[in-house]
JSON list of C-alpha atoms in Angstrom, two decimals:
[
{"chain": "A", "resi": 1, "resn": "UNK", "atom": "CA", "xyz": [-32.62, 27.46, 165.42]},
{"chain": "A", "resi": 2, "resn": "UNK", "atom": "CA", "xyz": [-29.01, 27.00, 167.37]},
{"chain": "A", "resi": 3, "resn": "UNK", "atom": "CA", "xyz": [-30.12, 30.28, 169.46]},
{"chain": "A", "resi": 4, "resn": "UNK", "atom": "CA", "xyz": [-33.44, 28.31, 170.51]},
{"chain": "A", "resi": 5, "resn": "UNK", "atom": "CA", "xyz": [-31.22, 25.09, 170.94]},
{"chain": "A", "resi": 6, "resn": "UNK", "atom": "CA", "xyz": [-28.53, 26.73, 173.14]},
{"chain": "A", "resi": 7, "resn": "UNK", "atom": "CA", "xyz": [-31.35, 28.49, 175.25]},
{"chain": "A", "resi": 8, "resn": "UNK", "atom": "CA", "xyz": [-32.58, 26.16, 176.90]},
{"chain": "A", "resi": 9, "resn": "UNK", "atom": "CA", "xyz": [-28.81, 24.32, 177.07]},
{"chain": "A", "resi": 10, "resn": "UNK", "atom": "CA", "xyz": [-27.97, 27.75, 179.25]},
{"chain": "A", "resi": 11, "resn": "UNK", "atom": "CA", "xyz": [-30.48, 27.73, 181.48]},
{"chain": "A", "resi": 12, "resn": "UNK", "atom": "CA", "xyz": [-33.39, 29.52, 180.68]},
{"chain": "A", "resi": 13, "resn": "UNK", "atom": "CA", "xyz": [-36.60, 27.80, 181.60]},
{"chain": "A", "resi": 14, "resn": "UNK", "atom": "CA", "xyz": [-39.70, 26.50, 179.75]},
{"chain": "A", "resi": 15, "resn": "UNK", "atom": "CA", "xyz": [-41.09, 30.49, 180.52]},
{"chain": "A", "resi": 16, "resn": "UNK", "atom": "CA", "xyz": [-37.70, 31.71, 178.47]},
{"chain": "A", "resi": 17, "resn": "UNK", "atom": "CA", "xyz": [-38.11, 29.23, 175.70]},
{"chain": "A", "resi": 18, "resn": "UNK", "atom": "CA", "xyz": [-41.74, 30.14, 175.24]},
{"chain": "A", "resi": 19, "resn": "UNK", "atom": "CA", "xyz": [-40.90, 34.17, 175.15]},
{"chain": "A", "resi": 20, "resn": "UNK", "atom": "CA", "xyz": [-37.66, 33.67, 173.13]},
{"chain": "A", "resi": 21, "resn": "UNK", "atom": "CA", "xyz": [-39.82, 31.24, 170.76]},
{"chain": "A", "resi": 22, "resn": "UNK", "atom": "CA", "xyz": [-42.71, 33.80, 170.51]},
{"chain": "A", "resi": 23, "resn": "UNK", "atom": "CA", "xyz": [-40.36, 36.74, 170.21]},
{"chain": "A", "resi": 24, "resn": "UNK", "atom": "CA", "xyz": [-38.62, 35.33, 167.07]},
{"chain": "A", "resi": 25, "resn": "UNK", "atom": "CA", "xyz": [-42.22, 34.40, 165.42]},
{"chain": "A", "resi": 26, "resn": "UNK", "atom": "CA", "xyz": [-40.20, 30.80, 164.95]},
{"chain": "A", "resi": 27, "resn": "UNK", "atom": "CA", "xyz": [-42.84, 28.42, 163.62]},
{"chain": "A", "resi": 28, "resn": "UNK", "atom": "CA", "xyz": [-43.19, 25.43, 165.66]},
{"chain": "A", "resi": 29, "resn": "UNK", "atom": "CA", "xyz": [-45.38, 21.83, 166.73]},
{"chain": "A", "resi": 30, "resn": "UNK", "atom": "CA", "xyz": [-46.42, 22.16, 170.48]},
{"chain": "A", "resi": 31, "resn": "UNK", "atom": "CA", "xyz": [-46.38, 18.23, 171.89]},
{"chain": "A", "resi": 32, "resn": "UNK", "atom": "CA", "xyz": [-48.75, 17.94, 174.55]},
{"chain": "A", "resi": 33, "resn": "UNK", "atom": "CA", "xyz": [-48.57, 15.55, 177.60]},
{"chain": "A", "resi": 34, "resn": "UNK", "atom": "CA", "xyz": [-51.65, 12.33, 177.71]},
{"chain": "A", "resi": 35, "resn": "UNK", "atom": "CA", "xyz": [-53.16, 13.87, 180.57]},
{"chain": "A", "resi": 36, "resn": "UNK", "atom": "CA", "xyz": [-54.14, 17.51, 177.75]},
{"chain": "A", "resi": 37, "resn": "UNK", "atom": "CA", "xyz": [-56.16, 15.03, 175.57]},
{"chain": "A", "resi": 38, "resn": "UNK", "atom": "CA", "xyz": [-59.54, 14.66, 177.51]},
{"chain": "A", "resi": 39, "resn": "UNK", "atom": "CA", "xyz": [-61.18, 12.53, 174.84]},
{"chain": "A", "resi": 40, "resn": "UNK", "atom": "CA", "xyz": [-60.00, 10.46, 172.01]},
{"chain": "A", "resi": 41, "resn": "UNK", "atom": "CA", "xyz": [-61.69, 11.73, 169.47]},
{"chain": "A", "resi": 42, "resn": "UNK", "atom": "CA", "xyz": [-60.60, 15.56, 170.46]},
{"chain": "A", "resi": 43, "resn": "UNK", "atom": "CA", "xyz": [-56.89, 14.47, 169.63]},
{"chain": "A", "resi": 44, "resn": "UNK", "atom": "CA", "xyz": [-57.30, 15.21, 165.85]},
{"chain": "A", "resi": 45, "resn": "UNK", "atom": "CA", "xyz": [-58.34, 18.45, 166.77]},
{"chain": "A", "resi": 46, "resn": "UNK", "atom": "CA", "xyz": [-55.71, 19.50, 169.20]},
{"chain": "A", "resi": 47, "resn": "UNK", "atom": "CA", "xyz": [-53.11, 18.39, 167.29]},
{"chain": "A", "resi": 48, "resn": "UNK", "atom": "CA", "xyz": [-53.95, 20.42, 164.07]},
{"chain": "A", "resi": 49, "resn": "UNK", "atom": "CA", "xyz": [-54.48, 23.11, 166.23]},
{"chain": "A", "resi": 50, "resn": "UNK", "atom": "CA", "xyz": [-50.94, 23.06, 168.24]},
{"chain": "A", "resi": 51, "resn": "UNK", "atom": "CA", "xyz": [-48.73, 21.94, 165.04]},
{"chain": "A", "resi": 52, "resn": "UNK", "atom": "CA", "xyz": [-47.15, 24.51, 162.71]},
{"chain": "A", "resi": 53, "resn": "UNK", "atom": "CA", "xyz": [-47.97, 27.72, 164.62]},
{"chain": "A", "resi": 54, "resn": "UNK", "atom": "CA", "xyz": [-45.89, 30.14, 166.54]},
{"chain": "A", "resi": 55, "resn": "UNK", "atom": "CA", "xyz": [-46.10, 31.11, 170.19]},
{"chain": "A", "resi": 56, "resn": "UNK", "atom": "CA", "xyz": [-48.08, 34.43, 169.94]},
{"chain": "A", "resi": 57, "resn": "UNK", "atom": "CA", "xyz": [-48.29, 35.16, 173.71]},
{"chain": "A", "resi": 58, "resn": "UNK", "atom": "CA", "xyz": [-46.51, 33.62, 177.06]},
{"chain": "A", "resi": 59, "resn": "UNK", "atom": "CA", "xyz": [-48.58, 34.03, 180.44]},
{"chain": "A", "resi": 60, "resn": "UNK", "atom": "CA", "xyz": [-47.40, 33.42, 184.05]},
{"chain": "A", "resi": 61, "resn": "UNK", "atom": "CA", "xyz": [-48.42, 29.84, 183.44]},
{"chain": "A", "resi": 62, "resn": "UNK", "atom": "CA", "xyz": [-49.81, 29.30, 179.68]},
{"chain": "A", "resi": 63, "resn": "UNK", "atom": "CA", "xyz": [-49.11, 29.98, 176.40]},
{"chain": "A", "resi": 64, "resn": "UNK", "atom": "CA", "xyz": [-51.31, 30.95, 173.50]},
{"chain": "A", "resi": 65, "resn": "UNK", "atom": "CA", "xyz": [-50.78, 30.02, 169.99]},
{"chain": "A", "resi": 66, "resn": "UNK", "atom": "CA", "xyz": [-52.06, 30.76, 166.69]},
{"chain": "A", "resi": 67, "resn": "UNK", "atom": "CA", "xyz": [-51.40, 30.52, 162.73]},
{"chain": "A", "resi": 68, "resn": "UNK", "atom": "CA", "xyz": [-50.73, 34.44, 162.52]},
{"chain": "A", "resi": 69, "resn": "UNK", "atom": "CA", "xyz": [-51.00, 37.48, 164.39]},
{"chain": "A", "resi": 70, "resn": "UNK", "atom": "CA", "xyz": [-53.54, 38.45, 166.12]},
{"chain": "A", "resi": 71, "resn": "UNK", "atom": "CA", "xyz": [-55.76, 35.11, 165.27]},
{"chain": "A", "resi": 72, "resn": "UNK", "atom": "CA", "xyz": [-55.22, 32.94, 168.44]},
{"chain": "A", "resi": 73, "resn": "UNK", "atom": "CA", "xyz": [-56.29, 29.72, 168.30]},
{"chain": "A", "resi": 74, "resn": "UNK", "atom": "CA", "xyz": [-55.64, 28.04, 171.32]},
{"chain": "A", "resi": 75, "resn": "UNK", "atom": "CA", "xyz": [-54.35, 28.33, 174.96]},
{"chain": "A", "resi": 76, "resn": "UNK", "atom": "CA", "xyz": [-52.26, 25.98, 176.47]},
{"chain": "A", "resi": 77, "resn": "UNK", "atom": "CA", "xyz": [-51.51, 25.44, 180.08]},
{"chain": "A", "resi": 78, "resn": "UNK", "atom": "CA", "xyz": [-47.26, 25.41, 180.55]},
{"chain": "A", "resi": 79, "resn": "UNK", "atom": "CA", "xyz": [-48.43, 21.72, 182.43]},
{"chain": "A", "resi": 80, "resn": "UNK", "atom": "CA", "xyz": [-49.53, 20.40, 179.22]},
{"chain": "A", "resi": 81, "resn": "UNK", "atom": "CA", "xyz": [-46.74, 20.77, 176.89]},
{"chain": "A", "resi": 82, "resn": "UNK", "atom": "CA", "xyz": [-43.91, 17.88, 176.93]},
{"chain": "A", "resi": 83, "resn": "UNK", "atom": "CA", "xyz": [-42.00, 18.88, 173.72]},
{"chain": "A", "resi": 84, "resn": "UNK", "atom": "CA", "xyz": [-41.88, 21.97, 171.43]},
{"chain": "A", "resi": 85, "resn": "UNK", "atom": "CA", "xyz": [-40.24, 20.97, 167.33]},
{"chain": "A", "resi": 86, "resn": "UNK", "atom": "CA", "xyz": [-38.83, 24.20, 166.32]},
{"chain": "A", "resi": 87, "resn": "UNK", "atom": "CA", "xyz": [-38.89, 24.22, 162.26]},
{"chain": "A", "resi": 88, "resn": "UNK", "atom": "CA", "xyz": [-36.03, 25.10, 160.61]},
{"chain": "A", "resi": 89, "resn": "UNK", "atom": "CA", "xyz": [-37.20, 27.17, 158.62]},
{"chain": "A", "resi": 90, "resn": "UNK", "atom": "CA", "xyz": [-40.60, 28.61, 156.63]},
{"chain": "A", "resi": 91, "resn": "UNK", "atom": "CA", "xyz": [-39.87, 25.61, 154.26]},
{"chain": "A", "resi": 92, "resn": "UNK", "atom": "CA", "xyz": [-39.81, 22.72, 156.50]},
{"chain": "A", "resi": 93, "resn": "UNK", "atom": "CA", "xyz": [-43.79, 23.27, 157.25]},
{"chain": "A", "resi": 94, "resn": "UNK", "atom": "CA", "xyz": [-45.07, 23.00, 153.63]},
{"chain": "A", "resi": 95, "resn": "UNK", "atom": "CA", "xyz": [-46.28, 19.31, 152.94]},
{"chain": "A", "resi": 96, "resn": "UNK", "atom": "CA", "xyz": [-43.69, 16.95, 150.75]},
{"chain": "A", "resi": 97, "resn": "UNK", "atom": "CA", "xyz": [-44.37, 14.64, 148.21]},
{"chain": "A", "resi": 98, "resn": "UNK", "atom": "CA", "xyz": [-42.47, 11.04, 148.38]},
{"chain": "A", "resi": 99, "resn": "UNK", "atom": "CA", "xyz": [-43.68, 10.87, 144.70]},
{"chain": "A", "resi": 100, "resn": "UNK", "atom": "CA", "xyz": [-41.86, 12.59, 142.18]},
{"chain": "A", "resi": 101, "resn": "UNK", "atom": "CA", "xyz": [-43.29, 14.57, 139.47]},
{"chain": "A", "resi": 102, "resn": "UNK", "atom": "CA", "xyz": [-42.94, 12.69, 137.01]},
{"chain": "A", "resi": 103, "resn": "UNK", "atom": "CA", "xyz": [-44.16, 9.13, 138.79]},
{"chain": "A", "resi": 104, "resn": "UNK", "atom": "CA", "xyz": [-47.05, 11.74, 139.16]},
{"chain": "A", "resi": 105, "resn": "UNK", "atom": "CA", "xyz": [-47.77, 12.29, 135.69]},
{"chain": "A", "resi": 106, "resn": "UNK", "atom": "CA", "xyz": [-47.50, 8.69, 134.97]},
{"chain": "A", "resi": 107, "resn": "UNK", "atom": "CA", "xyz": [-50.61, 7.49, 137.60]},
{"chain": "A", "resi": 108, "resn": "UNK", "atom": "CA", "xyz": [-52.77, 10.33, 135.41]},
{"chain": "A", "resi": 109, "resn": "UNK", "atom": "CA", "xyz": [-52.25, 8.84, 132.01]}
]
């Protein structure tokens, strides 16, 4: 994570980011500019589909990402994408309950 951070603090472009991101099979959410959602109701969609994946290829002037190798599920223009959340690690993507276990248990009584 503190390699990806001081990339990008040294110079290397989006292009470098993307490769070095892609490279290292980091898992990460892809935040897209306005202008990438076309309609309203495809925003949903998009966003499932550019959260919690890694970089799987980086093109002159895209990227494609995907859940796993070699299932690709979207392409993105470079243009498109205003932020990239690195995850910390394999952890940080699995969902997390604000309920404990045993409030849990109670509500099923």
């Amino acid at each position: 994570m503190d390699a990806a951070k001081n990339t990008l603090e040294f110079g290397k472009d989006w292009k470098g980011m993307l490769n070095y991101l892609a490279e290292s099979e980091s898992l990460v959410d892809v935040y897209l500019c306005a202008s990438a959602y076309g309609h309203a109701d495809d925003r949903e969609e998009m966003v499932a589909e550019t959260h919690g994946v890694r970089i799987i290829y980086v093109g002159e002037d895209y990227c494609i990402v995907g859940p796993r190798r070699p299932v690709h599920s979207s392409v993105i223009p470079t243009g498109w994408i205003s932020m990239i959340r690195i995850h910390e690690d394999r952890e940080s993507a699995e969902m997390v309950s604000l309920v404990s276990e045993e409030d849990s248990d109670l509500k099923n009584i």
